[in-house]
Amino acid sequence: MLKKHKTLGEFIIENQSAFQYTSGELSKLINAIRLAAKVVNHEVNKAGLVDILGAAGDMNIQGENQQKLDVMANDIFIQTLKNREIVCGIASEEEDDFITINSSDDNHQNKYVVLIDPLDGSSNIDVNVSVGTIFSIYRRVTPVGTPVELRDFLQKGDEQVAAGYIVYGTSTMLVYSTGAGVNGFTLNPALGTFYLSHPDMKFPESGKIYSINEGNYVHFLQGVKDYIKYCQEEDEDRPYTSRYIGSLVSDFHRNMIKGGIYMYPKSNIAENGKLRLLYECNPMAYLAEQANGIASDGFRRILDIEPTELHQRVPFFCGSKNMVEKLHECIAKHA
Ligand code: AHM
Ligand code: MG
């Protein structure tokens, strides 16, 4: 059964030459992410044992302090990338500032920076609902041989050379793109191997699922309220179905497979919404566009936004082309 499926390792090697800068560095980087994902997956799967093994802050049997899973995931990704000496800098949703990496044998010779949300939707862990990791990769803009600077991280999403996510769901999947479509790999936990299970993933052009935290309805702008009402109206293919996990990676993943729209608008209480441009919106927007979808802040393409700070937030609308375009129409009416 497994034979006909390519492994992620095989896929990376086969596709290395198709990538425009074929130094092998990007492949090594994806490999490191694959490794860290497996370690985080192991930790996430043990989360239900927390009452037995001890909660965050407790000492475990080896006398080590138990860490919160999001802190642990952050450490695992950063350590794996640092140890392999394949990036020159990392920025994480969990860190205030970016991290400069100076490899042992050469001075800042690596070309890539990684931006990461190590465990997105982590409030879902306590209730055994799926969470995810989101990553985004850029070539540095400052010269090789010098320490990285803030501007290496504040690049437009359009400059991404790769992006992806890991969804720790009923099965664990790694989904990524290096600019030639989106491919999804499912982990066989018994073997510790990812297999290509979802080649060339695409958002259906239209869908029937809308995903938004409707509890905030009263705070939304009129255009978004109108679109929600449109989703709920009776017509040929409506009302649509409402599905909101509260875990961006999982909501996106489902919508990409089935067709749908994810929305985190700005509101009267959150001026720029909640999601972070660099760690969440840009990588998901890159994947969406690679999969025939659309991602915007309601007015602009997400990938066109010039970032001004590491932890910047933006409104986020993303999904099947026809659905996002209809939403844009509703927003434009009130602009
Ligand atoms: P986090 O980075 O603190 O985990 O927050 C991001 C998450 C997304 O995964 C999810 O879609 C959203 O926050 C849910 O927010 P809300 O509870 O406000 O609907
Ligand atoms: Mg997050």
Coordinates of C-alpha atoms and ligand atoms in Angstrom, one line a residue:
M1 CA 0.0 0.0 0.0
L2 CA 2.8 2.4 0.9
K3 CA 4.8 1.5 -2.2
K4 CA 2.9 3.7 -4.7
H5 CA 3.3 6.8 -2.5
K6 CA 6.4 8.9 -2.7
T7 CA 8.1 9.8 0.5
L8 CA 8.7 13.5 1.4
G9 CA 12.5 12.7 1.2
E10 CA 12.2 11.4 -2.3
F11 CA 10.0 14.3 -3.3
I12 CA 12.4 16.9 -2.0
I13 CA 15.3 15.3 -3.9
E14 CA 13.3 14.9 -7.2
N15 CA 12.2 18.5 -7.1
Q16 CA 15.4 20.1 -6.0
S17 CA 16.6 20.8 -9.6
A18 CA 13.2 22.4 -10.5
F19 CA 13.8 25.2 -8.0
Q20 CA 15.5 28.2 -9.5
Y21 CA 18.3 28.6 -7.0
T22 CA 19.5 25.0 -6.8
S23 CA 22.2 25.0 -4.2
G24 CA 20.4 22.4 -2.1
E25 CA 20.2 24.7 0.8
L26 CA 16.4 25.1 0.6
S27 CA 16.0 21.3 0.4
K28 CA 18.1 20.9 3.5
L29 CA 16.0 23.5 5.2
I30 CA 12.7 21.7 4.3
N31 CA 14.3 18.6 5.6
A32 CA 15.1 20.2 9.0
I33 CA 11.5 21.4 9.2
R34 CA 10.3 17.9 8.5
L35 CA 12.5 16.6 11.3
A36 CA 11.3 19.2 13.8
A37 CA 7.7 18.6 12.8
K38 CA 8.0 14.9 13.7
V39 CA 9.4 15.8 17.2
V40 CA 6.7 18.4 17.8
N41 CA 4.1 15.9 16.6
H42 CA 5.3 13.4 19.2
E43 CA 5.0 16.0 21.9
V44 CA 1.5 17.2 20.8
N45 CA 0.3 13.6 20.8
K46 CA 1.4 13.2 24.4
A47 CA -0.6 16.3 25.4
G48 CA -3.6 14.3 26.6
L49 CA -1.3 12.6 29.2
V50 CA -0.6 15.9 30.8
D51 CA -2.5 14.9 34.0
I52 CA -0.3 11.9 34.3
L53 CA 3.0 13.4 33.2
G54 CA 2.5 16.8 34.8
A55 CA 1.3 20.2 33.7
A56 CA 3.4 23.1 32.5
G57 CA 5.5 24.4 35.4
D58 CA 5.6 21.0 37.1
M59 CA 8.8 18.9 37.4
N60 CA 8.8 15.7 35.4
I61 CA 10.3 12.4 36.4
Q62 CA 13.8 13.4 35.2
G63 CA 13.5 16.5 37.4
E64 CA 13.1 18.7 34.3
N65 CA 10.6 21.4 34.2
Q66 CA 7.5 20.6 32.0
Q67 CA 7.1 23.2 29.4
K68 CA 4.0 24.6 27.8
L69 CA 3.6 22.9 24.4
D70 CA 3.8 26.2 22.4
V71 CA 7.1 27.1 24.2
M72 CA 8.4 23.6 23.6
A73 CA 7.4 23.7 19.9
N74 CA 9.2 27.0 19.6
D75 CA 12.4 25.6 21.1
I76 CA 12.3 22.5 19.0
F77 CA 12.0 24.4 15.7
I78 CA 14.6 27.0 16.7
Q79 CA 17.1 24.4 18.0
T80 CA 16.7 22.1 14.9
L81 CA 17.3 25.0 12.5
K82 CA 20.2 26.3 14.6
N83 CA 21.9 22.9 15.0
R84 CA 21.8 22.3 11.3
E85 CA 23.3 25.6 10.5
I86 CA 21.2 26.2 7.4
V87 CA 19.6 29.5 8.1
C88 CA 21.0 32.9 8.9
G89 CA 18.1 34.1 11.0
I90 CA 14.8 33.1 12.5
A91 CA 11.8 35.1 13.6
S92 CA 9.1 33.5 15.7
E93 CA 5.6 34.5 16.9
E94 CA 6.9 33.4 20.3
E95 CA 9.9 35.7 20.4
D96 CA 9.9 39.5 20.8
D97 CA 12.8 39.9 18.4
F98 CA 14.5 38.0 15.5
I99 CA 17.3 35.6 16.2
T100 CA 20.6 35.9 14.4
I101 CA 22.4 32.7 13.5
N102 CA 26.1 32.6 13.1
S103 CA 27.2 29.2 11.9
S104 CA 30.4 27.6 13.3
D105 CA 32.5 27.1 10.1
D106 CA 31.5 30.1 8.1
N107 CA 30.3 33.6 9.1
H108 CA 26.7 34.2 8.2
Q109 CA 27.1 32.4 4.9
N110 CA 23.6 31.0 4.8
K111 CA 21.1 32.7 2.5
Y112 CA 17.7 32.0 4.0
V113 CA 15.6 33.4 6.9
V114 CA 12.7 31.5 8.4
L115 CA 9.6 33.0 10.0
I116 CA 7.5 30.6 12.1
D117 CA 4.4 30.3 14.2
P118 CA 5.5 27.2 16.1
L119 CA 2.1 26.2 17.5
D120 CA -0.8 28.1 16.1
G121 CA -4.2 27.7 17.8
S122 CA -2.5 26.3 20.9
S123 CA -5.6 27.0 23.1
N124 CA -7.1 24.0 21.3
I125 CA -4.6 21.6 22.9
D126 CA -6.4 21.5 26.2
V127 CA -9.5 20.2 24.5
N128 CA -7.8 17.7 22.1
V129 CA -8.6 19.8 19.0
S130 CA -6.0 20.0 16.1
V131 CA -3.3 22.7 16.0
G132 CA -0.7 23.6 13.5
T133 CA 2.8 25.0 12.7
I134 CA 3.1 27.6 10.0
F135 CA 6.4 28.5 8.3
S136 CA 7.6 31.0 5.7
I137 CA 11.0 31.2 4.0
Y138 CA 12.8 34.1 2.3
R139 CA 16.2 34.8 0.8
R140 CA 18.0 37.4 2.9
V141 CA 18.2 40.9 1.3
T142 CA 21.4 42.0 3.2
P143 CA 24.7 40.7 1.9
V144 CA 25.9 37.2 2.8
G145 CA 28.7 37.4 5.3
T146 CA 27.1 40.0 7.5
P147 CA 24.6 39.5 10.4
V148 CA 20.9 39.5 9.4
E149 CA 19.0 42.7 9.9
L150 CA 15.3 43.5 10.5
R151 CA 14.8 44.2 6.8
D152 CA 15.6 40.6 6.0
F153 CA 12.4 39.7 7.8
L154 CA 10.2 42.6 6.8
Q155 CA 9.8 41.5 3.2
K156 CA 6.6 41.5 1.2
G157 CA 4.9 38.1 1.1
D158 CA 5.5 38.0 -2.6
E159 CA 9.2 37.5 -1.9
Q160 CA 8.6 34.2 -0.2
V161 CA 10.5 31.3 -1.7
A162 CA 8.6 28.7 0.2
A163 CA 5.9 28.4 2.8
G164 CA 3.9 25.7 4.5
Y165 CA 2.2 24.3 7.5
I166 CA 2.0 21.2 9.6
V167 CA -1.5 20.2 10.8
Y168 CA -1.5 18.0 13.9
G169 CA -5.0 16.6 13.3
T170 CA -6.5 13.1 13.2
S171 CA -3.4 12.5 11.1
T172 CA -0.4 14.7 10.9
M173 CA 0.3 16.4 7.6
L174 CA 3.0 18.6 6.2
V175 CA 1.7 20.8 3.4
Y176 CA 4.1 23.1 1.5
S177 CA 5.0 25.0 -1.6
T178 CA 8.2 26.2 -3.2
G179 CA 6.3 28.1 -5.8
A180 CA 5.3 25.3 -8.1
G181 CA 1.9 24.2 -6.6
V182 CA 1.0 22.9 -3.2
N183 CA 1.7 19.3 -2.0
G184 CA 0.5 17.5 1.1
F185 CA 2.3 14.7 2.9
T186 CA 0.8 12.5 5.6
L187 CA 2.9 11.1 8.4
N188 CA 2.9 7.4 9.0
P189 CA 3.6 7.6 12.8
A190 CA 4.7 3.9 13.0
L191 CA 7.5 4.5 10.5
G192 CA 8.1 8.2 11.1
T193 CA 7.8 8.9 7.4
F194 CA 5.8 11.5 5.5
Y195 CA 4.2 10.2 2.3
L196 CA 2.9 12.3 -0.6
S197 CA -0.9 11.8 -0.1
H198 CA -2.3 15.1 -1.6
P199 CA -0.4 16.0 -4.7
D200 CA -1.1 19.4 -6.3
M201 CA -3.7 20.6 -3.9
K202 CA -6.2 23.3 -5.2
F203 CA -9.0 25.3 -3.7
P204 CA -12.2 24.5 -5.6
E205 CA -13.2 27.7 -7.4
S206 CA -16.4 27.9 -5.3
G207 CA -17.3 26.4 -2.0
K208 CA -20.0 26.2 0.6
I209 CA -18.1 26.7 3.8
Y210 CA -17.6 29.9 5.6
S211 CA -15.3 30.1 8.7
I212 CA -15.5 33.1 11.0
N213 CA -15.8 33.7 14.7
E214 CA -19.4 34.9 14.5
G215 CA -19.5 35.7 18.2
N216 CA -17.8 38.9 17.2
Y217 CA -20.6 39.7 14.6
V218 CA -21.8 43.0 16.3
H219 CA -18.2 44.4 16.0
F220 CA -17.7 43.6 12.3
L221 CA -17.8 46.2 9.6
Q222 CA -21.0 46.4 7.5
G223 CA -19.5 44.8 4.4
V224 CA -18.5 41.6 6.4
K225 CA -21.9 41.5 8.1
D226 CA -23.5 41.7 4.6
Y227 CA -21.4 38.8 3.4
I228 CA -22.3 36.7 6.4
K229 CA -26.0 37.4 5.7
Y230 CA -25.4 36.4 2.0
C231 CA -23.9 33.1 3.2
Q232 CA -27.0 32.4 5.3
E233 CA -29.6 33.4 2.6
E234 CA -31.6 30.7 0.9
D235 CA -30.7 30.4 -2.8
E236 CA -29.7 27.6 -5.3
D237 CA -26.5 26.6 -3.4
R238 CA -27.1 28.5 -0.2
P239 CA -27.3 28.7 2.8
Y240 CA -23.6 27.8 3.2
T241 CA -22.3 25.7 6.0
S242 CA -20.6 27.5 8.9
R243 CA -17.4 25.7 10.2
Y244 CA -15.0 27.3 12.6
I245 CA -12.4 25.3 14.5
G246 CA -10.5 28.4 15.8
S247 CA -7.3 26.9 14.5
L248 CA -6.3 28.7 11.3
V249 CA -4.2 25.8 9.9
S250 CA -7.1 23.4 10.3
D251 CA -9.8 25.7 9.0
F252 CA -7.6 26.6 6.0
H253 CA -6.8 22.9 5.3
R254 CA -10.4 21.9 5.3
N255 CA -11.4 24.8 3.1
M256 CA -8.7 24.1 0.6
I257 CA -9.9 20.5 0.3
K258 CA -13.6 21.2 0.3
G259 CA -13.9 24.8 -0.9
G260 CA -14.6 27.6 1.5
I261 CA -13.6 31.0 2.9
Y262 CA -11.8 31.8 6.1
M263 CA -12.3 35.3 7.6
Y264 CA -10.6 37.2 10.4
P265 CA -11.8 40.7 9.9
K266 CA -10.9 43.9 11.7
S267 CA -13.6 45.0 14.1
N268 CA -14.6 47.8 16.4
I269 CA -12.5 46.1 19.1
A270 CA -9.5 44.9 17.1
E271 CA -8.4 47.5 14.7
N272 CA -6.3 45.2 12.5
G273 CA -7.9 41.8 13.4
K274 CA -5.9 39.3 15.3
L275 CA -3.7 37.4 12.8
R276 CA 0.0 38.3 12.3
L277 CA 1.0 39.3 8.8
L278 CA 4.5 37.7 8.8
Y279 CA 3.8 34.4 10.7
E280 CA 0.3 33.5 9.7
C281 CA -1.2 35.6 6.9
N282 CA 1.8 35.7 4.4
P283 CA 2.5 32.0 4.4
M284 CA -1.2 31.0 4.2
A285 CA -1.7 33.6 1.4
Y286 CA 1.3 32.2 -0.5
L287 CA -0.2 28.7 -0.2
A288 CA -3.7 29.9 -1.1
E289 CA -2.4 31.6 -4.3
Q290 CA -0.3 28.6 -5.2
A291 CA -3.6 26.6 -4.9
N292 CA -5.7 28.9 -7.1
G293 CA -7.2 30.7 -4.1
I294 CA -7.2 34.3 -3.0
A295 CA -6.0 36.0 0.2
S296 CA -6.6 39.7 1.0
D297 CA -7.1 42.1 3.8
G298 CA -10.4 43.1 2.2
F299 CA -8.8 45.6 -0.1
R300 CA -5.3 44.6 -0.9
R301 CA -3.6 41.3 -1.8
I302 CA -1.9 40.1 1.4
L303 CA 1.3 39.3 -0.6
D304 CA 1.5 43.0 -1.7
I305 CA 1.6 44.4 1.8
E306 CA 4.9 46.1 2.9
P307 CA 5.5 44.9 6.5
T308 CA 6.5 47.6 9.0
E309 CA 7.0 45.5 12.1
L310 CA 7.6 41.9 13.0
H311 CA 4.4 41.3 14.9
Q312 CA 2.1 43.4 12.7
R313 CA -1.5 42.3 12.5
V314 CA -3.8 42.5 9.5
P315 CA -7.4 41.5 8.6
F316 CA -7.4 38.2 6.8
F317 CA -9.8 36.8 4.2
C318 CA -8.7 33.7 2.3
G319 CA -10.1 30.9 0.3
S320 CA -12.0 29.9 -2.9
K321 CA -11.8 32.5 -5.6
N322 CA -15.5 33.1 -6.1
M323 CA -16.2 33.3 -2.4
V324 CA -13.5 35.9 -1.7
E325 CA -14.5 37.9 -4.7
K326 CA -18.1 38.0 -3.5
L327 CA -16.9 39.2 -0.1
H328 CA -14.8 41.9 -1.8
E329 CA -18.0 43.1 -3.5
C330 CA -19.8 43.4 -0.2
I331 CA -16.9 45.2 1.4
A332 CA -16.5 47.6 -1.6
K333 CA -20.2 48.7 -1.3
H334 CA -19.5 50.2 2.1
A335 CA -16.0 51.5 1.5
Ligands
AHM1 P1 -2.7 32.2 18.2 O1 -1.6 32.5 17.3 O2 -2.6 32.9 19.5 O3 -2.9 30.7 18.4 O4 -4.0 32.8 17.5 C1 -4.3 32.4 16.2 C2 -5.6 31.7 16.1 C3 -5.9 31.1 14.8 O5 -5.4 29.8 14.6 C4 -7.4 31.1 14.9 O6 -8.0 31.0 13.6 C5 -7.7 32.3 15.6 O7 -6.6 32.5 16.5 C6 -8.9 32.2 16.5 O8 -9.2 33.3 17.2 P2 -10.6 33.6 17.9 O9 -10.6 32.8 19.1 O10 -10.5 35.1 18.2 O11 -11.6 33.3 16.9
MG2 MG -0.6 32.0 15.9

